[in-house]
mmCIF file of C-alpha atoms in Angstrom:
data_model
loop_
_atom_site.group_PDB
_atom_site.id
_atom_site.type_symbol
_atom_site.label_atom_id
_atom_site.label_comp_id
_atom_site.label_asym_id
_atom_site.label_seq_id
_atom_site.Cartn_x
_atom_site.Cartn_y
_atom_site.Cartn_z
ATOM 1 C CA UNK A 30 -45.905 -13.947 12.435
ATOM 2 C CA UNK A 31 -48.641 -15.677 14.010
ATOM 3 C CA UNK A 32 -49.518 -19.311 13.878
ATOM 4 C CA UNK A 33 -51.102 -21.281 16.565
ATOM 5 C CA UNK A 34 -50.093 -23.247 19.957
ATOM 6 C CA UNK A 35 -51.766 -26.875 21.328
ATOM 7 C CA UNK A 36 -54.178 -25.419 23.439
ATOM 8 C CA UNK A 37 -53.304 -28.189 26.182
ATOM 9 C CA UNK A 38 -49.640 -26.301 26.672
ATOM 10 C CA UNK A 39 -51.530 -22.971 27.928
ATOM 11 C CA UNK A 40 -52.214 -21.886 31.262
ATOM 12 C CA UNK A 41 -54.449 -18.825 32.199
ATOM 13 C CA UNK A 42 -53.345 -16.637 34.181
ATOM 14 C CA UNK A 43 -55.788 -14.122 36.758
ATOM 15 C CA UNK A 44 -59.081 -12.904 35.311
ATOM 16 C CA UNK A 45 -57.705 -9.944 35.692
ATOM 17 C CA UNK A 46 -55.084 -9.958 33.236
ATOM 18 C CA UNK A 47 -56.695 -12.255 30.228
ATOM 19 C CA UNK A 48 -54.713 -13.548 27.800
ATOM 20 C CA UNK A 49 -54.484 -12.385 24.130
ATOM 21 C CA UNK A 50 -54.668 -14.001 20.907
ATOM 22 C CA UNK A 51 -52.365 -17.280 21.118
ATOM 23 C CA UNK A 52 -48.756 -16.978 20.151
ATOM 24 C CA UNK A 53 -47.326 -19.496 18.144
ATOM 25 C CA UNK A 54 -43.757 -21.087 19.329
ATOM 26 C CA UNK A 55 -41.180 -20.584 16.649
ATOM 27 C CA UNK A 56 -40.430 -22.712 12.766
ATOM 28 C CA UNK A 57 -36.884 -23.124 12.089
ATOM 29 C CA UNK A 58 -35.381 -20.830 10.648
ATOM 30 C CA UNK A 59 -32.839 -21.038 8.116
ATOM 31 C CA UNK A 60 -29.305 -20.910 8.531
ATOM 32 C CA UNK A 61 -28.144 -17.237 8.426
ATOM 33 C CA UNK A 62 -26.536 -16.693 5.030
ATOM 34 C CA UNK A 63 -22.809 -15.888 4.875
ATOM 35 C CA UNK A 64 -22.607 -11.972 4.892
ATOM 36 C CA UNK A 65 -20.069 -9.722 6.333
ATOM 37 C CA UNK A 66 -20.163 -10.016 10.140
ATOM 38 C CA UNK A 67 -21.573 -6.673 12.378
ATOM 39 C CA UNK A 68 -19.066 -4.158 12.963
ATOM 40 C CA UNK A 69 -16.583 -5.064 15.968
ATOM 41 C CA UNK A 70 -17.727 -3.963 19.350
ATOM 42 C CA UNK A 71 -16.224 -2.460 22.208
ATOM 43 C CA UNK A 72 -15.966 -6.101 24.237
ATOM 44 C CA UNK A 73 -16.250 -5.915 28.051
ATOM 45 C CA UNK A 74 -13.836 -6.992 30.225
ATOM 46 C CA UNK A 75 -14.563 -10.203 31.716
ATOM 47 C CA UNK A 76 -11.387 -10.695 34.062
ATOM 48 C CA UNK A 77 -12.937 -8.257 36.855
ATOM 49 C CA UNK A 78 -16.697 -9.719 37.044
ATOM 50 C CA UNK A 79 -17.183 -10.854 40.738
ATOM 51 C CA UNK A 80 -20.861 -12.608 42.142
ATOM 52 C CA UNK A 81 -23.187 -11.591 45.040
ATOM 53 C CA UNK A 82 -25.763 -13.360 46.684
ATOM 54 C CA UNK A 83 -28.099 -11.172 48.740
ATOM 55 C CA UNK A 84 -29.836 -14.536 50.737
ATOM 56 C CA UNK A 85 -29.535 -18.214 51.065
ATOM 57 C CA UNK A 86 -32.366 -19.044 48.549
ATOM 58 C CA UNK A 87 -31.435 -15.777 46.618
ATOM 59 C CA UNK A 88 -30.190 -15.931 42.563
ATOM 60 C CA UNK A 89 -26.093 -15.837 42.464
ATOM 61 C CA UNK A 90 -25.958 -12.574 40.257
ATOM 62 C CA UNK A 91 -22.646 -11.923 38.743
ATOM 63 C CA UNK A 92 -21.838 -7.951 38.695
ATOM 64 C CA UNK A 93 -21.059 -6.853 34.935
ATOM 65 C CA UNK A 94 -19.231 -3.942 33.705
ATOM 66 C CA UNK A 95 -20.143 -1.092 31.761
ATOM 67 C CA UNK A 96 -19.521 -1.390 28.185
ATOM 68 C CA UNK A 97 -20.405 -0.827 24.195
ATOM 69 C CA UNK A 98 -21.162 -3.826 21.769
ATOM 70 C CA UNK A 99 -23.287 -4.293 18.608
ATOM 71 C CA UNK A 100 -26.735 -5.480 19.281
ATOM 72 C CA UNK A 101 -28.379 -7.680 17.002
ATOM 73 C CA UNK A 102 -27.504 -9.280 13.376
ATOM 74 C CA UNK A 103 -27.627 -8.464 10.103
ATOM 75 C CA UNK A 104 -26.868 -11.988 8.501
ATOM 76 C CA UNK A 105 -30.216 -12.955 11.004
ATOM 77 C CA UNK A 106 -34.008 -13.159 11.004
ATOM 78 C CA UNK A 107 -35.568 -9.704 10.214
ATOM 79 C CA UNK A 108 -36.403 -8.876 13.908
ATOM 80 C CA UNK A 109 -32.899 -9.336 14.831
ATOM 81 C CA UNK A 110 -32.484 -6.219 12.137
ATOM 82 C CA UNK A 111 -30.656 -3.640 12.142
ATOM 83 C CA UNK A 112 -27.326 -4.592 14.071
ATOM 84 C CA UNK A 113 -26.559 -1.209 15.987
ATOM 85 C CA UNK A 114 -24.553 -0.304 18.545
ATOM 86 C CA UNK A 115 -25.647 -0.317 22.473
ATOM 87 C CA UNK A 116 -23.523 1.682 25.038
ATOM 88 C CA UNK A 117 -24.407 -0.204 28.240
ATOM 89 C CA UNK A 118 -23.858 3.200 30.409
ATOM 90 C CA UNK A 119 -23.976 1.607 33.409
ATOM 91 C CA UNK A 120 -22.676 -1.469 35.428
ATOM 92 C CA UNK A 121 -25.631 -3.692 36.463
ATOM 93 C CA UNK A 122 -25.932 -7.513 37.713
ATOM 94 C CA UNK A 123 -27.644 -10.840 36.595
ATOM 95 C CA UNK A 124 -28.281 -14.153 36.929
ATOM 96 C CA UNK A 125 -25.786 -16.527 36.868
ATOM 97 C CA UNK A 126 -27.916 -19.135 35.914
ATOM 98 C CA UNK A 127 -31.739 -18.750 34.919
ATOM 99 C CA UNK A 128 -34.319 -19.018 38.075
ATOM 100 C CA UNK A 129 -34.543 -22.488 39.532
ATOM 101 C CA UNK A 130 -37.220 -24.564 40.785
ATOM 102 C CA UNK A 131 -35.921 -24.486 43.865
ATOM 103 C CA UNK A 132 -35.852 -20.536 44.081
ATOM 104 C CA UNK A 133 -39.768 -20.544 42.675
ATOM 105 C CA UNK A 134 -41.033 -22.682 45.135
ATOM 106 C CA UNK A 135 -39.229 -20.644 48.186
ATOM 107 C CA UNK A 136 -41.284 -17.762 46.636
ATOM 108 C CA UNK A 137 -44.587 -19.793 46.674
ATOM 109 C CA UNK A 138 -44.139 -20.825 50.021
ATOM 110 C CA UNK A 139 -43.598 -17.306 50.939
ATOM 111 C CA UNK A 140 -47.458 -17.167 49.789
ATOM 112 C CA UNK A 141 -45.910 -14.245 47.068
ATOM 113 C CA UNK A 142 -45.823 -16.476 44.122
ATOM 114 C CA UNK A 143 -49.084 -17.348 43.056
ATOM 115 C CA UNK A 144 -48.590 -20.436 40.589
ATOM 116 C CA UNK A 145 -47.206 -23.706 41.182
ATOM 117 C CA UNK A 146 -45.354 -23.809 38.329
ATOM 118 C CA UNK A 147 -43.838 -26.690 35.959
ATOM 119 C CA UNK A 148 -41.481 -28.254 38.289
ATOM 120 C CA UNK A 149 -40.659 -31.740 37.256
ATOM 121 C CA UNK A 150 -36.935 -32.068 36.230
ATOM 122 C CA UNK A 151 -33.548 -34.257 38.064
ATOM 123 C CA UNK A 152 -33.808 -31.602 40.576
ATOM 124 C CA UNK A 153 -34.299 -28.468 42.138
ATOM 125 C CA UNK A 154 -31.800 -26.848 39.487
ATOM 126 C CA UNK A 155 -34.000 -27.433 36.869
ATOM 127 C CA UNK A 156 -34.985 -23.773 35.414
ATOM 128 C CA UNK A 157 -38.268 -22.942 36.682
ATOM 129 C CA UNK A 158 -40.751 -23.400 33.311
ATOM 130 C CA UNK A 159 -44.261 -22.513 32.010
ATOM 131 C CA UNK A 160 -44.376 -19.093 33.377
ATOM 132 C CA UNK A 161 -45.746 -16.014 31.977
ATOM 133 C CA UNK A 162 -44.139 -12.439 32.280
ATOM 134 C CA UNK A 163 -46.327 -11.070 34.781
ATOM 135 C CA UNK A 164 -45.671 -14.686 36.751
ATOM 136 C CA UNK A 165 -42.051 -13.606 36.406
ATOM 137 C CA UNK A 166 -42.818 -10.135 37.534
ATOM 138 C CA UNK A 167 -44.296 -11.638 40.856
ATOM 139 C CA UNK A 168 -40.892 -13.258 41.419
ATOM 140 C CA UNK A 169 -38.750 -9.799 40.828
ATOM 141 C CA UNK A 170 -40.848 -7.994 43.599
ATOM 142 C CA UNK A 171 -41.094 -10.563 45.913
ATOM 143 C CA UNK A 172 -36.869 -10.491 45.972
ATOM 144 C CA UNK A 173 -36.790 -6.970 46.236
ATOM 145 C CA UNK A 174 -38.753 -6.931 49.105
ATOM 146 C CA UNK A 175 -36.894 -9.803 50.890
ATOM 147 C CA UNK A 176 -33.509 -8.149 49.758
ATOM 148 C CA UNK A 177 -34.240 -4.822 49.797
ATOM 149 C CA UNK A 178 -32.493 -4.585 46.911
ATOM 150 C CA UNK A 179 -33.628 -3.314 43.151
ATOM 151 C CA UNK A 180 -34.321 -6.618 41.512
ATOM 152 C CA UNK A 181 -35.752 -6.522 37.969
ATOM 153 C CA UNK A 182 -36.160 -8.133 34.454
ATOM 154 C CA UNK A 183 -33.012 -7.678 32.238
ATOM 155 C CA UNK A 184 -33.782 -5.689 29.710
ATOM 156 C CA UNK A 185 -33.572 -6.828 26.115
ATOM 157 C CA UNK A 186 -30.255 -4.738 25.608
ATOM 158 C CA UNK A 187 -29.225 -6.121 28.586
ATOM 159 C CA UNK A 188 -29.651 -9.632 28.195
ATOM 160 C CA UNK A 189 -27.791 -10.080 24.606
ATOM 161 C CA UNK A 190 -25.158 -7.566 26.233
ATOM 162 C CA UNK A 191 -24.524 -10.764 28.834
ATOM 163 C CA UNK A 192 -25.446 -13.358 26.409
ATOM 164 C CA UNK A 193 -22.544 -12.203 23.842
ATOM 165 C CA UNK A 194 -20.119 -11.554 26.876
ATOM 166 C CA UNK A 195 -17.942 -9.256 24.713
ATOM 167 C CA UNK A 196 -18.078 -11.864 21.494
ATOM 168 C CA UNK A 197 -19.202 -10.674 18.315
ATOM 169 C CA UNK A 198 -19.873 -14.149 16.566
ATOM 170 C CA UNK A 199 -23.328 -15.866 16.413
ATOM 171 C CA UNK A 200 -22.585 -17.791 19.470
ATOM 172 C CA UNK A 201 -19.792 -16.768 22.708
ATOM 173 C CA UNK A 202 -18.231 -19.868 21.220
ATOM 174 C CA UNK A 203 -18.467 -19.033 17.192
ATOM 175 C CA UNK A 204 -20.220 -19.260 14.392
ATOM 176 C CA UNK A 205 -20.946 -23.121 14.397
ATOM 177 C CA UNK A 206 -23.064 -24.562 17.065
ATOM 178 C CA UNK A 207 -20.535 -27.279 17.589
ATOM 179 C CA UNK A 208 -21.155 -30.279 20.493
ATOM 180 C CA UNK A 209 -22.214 -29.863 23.491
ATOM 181 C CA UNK A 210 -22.085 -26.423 24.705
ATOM 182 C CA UNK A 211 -26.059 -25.945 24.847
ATOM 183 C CA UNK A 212 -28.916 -26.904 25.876
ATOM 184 C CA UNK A 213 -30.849 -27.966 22.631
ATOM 185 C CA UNK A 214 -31.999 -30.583 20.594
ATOM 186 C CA UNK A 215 -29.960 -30.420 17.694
ATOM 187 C CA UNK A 216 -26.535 -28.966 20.224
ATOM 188 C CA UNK A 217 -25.021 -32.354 21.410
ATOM 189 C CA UNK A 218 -24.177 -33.296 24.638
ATOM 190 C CA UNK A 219 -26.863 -34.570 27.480
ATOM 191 C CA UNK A 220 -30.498 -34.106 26.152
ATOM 192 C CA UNK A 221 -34.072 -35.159 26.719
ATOM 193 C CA UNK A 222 -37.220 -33.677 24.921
ATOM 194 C CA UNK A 223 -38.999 -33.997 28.207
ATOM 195 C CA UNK A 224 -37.224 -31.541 30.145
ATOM 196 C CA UNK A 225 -34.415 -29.225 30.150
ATOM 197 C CA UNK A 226 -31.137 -30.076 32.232
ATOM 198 C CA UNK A 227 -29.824 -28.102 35.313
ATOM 199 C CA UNK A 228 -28.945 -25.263 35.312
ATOM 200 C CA UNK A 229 -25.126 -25.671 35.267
ATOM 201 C CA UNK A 230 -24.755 -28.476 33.159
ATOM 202 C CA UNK A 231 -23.439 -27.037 30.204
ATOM 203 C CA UNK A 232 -20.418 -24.352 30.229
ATOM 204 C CA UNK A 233 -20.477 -21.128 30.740
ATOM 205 C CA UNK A 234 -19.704 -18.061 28.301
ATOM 206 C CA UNK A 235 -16.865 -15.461 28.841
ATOM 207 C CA UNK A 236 -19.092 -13.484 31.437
ATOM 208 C CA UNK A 237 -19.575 -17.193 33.952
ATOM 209 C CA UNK A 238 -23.192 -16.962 32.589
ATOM 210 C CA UNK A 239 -24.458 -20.758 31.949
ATOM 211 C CA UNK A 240 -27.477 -21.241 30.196
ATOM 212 C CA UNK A 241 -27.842 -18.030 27.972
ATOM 213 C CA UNK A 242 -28.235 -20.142 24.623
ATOM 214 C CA UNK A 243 -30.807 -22.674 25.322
ATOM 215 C CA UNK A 244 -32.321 -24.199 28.075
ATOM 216 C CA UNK A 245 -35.633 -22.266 28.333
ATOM 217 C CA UNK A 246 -36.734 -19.008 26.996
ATOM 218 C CA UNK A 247 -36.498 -16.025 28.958
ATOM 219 C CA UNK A 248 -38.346 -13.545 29.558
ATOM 220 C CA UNK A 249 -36.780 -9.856 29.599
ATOM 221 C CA UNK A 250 -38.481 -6.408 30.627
ATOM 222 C CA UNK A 251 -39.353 -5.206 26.948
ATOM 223 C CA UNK A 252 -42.436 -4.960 24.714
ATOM 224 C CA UNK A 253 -42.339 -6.687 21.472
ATOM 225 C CA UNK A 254 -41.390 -5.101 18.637
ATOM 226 C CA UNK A 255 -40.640 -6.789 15.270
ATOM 227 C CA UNK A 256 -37.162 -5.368 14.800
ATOM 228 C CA UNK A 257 -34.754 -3.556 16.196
ATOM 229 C CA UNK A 258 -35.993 -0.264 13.848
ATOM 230 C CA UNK A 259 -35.812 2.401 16.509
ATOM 231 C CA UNK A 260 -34.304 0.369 19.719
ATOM 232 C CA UNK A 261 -32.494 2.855 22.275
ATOM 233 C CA UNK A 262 -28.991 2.861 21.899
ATOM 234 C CA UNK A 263 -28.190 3.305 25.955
ATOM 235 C CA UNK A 264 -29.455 -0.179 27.103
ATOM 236 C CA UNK A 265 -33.036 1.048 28.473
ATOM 237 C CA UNK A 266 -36.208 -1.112 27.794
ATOM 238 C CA UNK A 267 -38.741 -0.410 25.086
ATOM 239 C CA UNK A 268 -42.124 -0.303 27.069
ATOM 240 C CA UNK A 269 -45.359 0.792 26.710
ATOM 241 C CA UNK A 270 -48.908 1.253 28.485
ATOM 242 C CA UNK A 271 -51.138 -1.383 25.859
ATOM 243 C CA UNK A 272 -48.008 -3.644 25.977
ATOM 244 C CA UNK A 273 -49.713 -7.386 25.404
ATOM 245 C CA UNK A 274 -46.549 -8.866 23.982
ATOM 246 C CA UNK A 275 -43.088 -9.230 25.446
ATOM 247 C CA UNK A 276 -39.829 -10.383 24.332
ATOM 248 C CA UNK A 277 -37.731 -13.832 25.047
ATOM 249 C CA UNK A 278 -34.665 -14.089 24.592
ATOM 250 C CA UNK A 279 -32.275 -17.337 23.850
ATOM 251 C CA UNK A 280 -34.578 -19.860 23.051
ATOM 252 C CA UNK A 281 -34.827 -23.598 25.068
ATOM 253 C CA UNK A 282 -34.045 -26.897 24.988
ATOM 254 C CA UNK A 283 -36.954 -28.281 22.592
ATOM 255 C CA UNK A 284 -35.750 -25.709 19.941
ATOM 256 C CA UNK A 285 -33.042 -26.414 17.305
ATOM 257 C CA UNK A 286 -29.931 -24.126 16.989
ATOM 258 C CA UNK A 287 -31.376 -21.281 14.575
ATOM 259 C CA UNK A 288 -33.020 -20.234 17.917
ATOM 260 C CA UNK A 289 -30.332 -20.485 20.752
ATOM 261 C CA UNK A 290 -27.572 -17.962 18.989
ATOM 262 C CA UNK A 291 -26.740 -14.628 20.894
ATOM 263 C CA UNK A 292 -29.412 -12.453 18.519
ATOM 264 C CA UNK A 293 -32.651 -15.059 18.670
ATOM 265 C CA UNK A 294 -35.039 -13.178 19.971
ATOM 266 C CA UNK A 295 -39.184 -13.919 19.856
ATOM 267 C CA UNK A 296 -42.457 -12.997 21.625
ATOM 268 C CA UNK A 297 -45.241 -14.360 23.807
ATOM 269 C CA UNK A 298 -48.400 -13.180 25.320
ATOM 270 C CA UNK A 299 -47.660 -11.200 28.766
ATOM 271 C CA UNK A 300 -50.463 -13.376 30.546
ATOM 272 C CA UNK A 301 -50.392 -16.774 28.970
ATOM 273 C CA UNK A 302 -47.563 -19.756 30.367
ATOM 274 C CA UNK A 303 -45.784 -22.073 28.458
ATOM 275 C CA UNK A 304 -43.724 -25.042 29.156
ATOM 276 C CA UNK A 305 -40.825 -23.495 27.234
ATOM 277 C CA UNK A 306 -40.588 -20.451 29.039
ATOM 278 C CA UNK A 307 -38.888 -19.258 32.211
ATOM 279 C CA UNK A 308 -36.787 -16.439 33.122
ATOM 280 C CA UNK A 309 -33.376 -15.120 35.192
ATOM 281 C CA UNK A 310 -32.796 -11.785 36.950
ATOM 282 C CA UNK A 311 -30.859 -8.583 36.736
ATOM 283 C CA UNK A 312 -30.573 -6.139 39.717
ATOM 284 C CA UNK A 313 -29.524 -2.942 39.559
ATOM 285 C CA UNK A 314 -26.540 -1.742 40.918
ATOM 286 C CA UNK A 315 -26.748 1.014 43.491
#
């Protein structure tokens, strides 16, 4: 599972928190063979998801129900193994589109955020990029305090819960990565290696999320684990104390398609940034 990263592409983070051992980005996989599908989930109702906005520079956050739906794949890589099945107990919100540029820098100027991150792009809704999870952590806190309100990570559960917006195939859209409905190299539609597009540029899946396959790879609350071998089934976050590896989720827009499907998961060193990685937001709902 390891390989290595160009050394130029890594930022350290405070002495604090060192980084770890370099994580490699991801080889292609190969296509998923054609086995049975997971079992059918209990899909979420879409029609009743409404957006808030707790500030002007704040994350629109679109409010998602409660619901039950198979987590990961069986036809997949081995850490998207075993597919099992995730009762989301309670309603919760996230990001309608991943963190922006725009929304970073409002925290930096706040003096909260303390790394001028990766910002070229057309605009300020380019995704914010080459942040590390604790960078990402900085940003959560910072918009609870503004807000008041409990602003977090998604965890993992959480985040394929919205990416598969009460879908069961390997994208919202179905099994074939067809034209143009993400952001990656091999998905059709507008694409540059040098940077991802906005935010909103491609469509959006069942839920009004844009972005969840492709675009860059977030980051979500959980510690790494190489499969899905003894995941909680009620949507919580796997965590631990000597945690030096989290999860992203969805890959970006310099990966192919094996890595922007609704189960692609992969890790990276808490401390260390990369250009490929960013992040969105859930908040809880009181």
């Amino acid at each position: 599972d390891t390989a290595y990263v160009y050394a130029e592409l890594l930022v350290k983070t405070a002495p604090s928190a060192p980084p770890v051992a370099e994580t490699s980005r991801p080889k292609a996989r190969a296509p998923a063979p054609a086995l049975a599908k997971p079992p059918t989930p209990t899909p979420a109702s879409a029609s009743s998801t409404e957006t808030l906005q707790d500030c002007p520079t704040c994350p629109v956050m679109v409010m998602l129900p409660a619901g039950s739906y198979t987590m990961g794949d069986d036809r997949g890589d081995r850490s998207e193994r075993p597919a099992h099945k995730v009762s989301i107990e309670r309603p919760f919100a996230i990001g309608k589109y991943e963190v922006t540029t725009g929304q970073w820098k409002a925290c930096v100027a706040a003096g909260h955020c303390s790394f001028d991150a990766e910002t070229s792009g057309p605009s300020d809704d380019s995704p914010v990029r080459d942040l590390s999870w604790n960078d990402a952590r900085q940003y959560t806190r910072w918009l609870s305090g503004v807000t008041k309100q409990s602003y977090r990570l998604p965890t993992e559960a959480e985040w394929e819960y919205a990416s598969r917006a009460g879908t069961r195939s390997r994208f919202w859209w179905g099994d074939e990565v067809g034209t143009g409905r993400a952001n990656c190299k091999n998905c059709g539609g507008p694409w540059t290696q040098e940077q991802p597009g906005e935010v909103g540029a491609f469509p959006a899946n069942p839920f009004g999320l844009h972005g969840m396959n492709g675009g860059v790879w977030e980051w979500v609350a959980d510690c790494w684990h190489k499969s899905h071998d003894g995941a909680p089934t009620d949507g919580s976050s796997r965590e631990r104390a000597d945690c030096r590896e989290h999860v992203i989720r969805g890959g970006s827009w310099r990966d192919d398609a094996t890595y922007v499907h609704s189960a692609s998961r992969f890790k990276y060193d808490t401390a260390v940034r990369y250009l490929m990685n960013g992040f969105r937001v859930a908040r809880t709902l009181e």
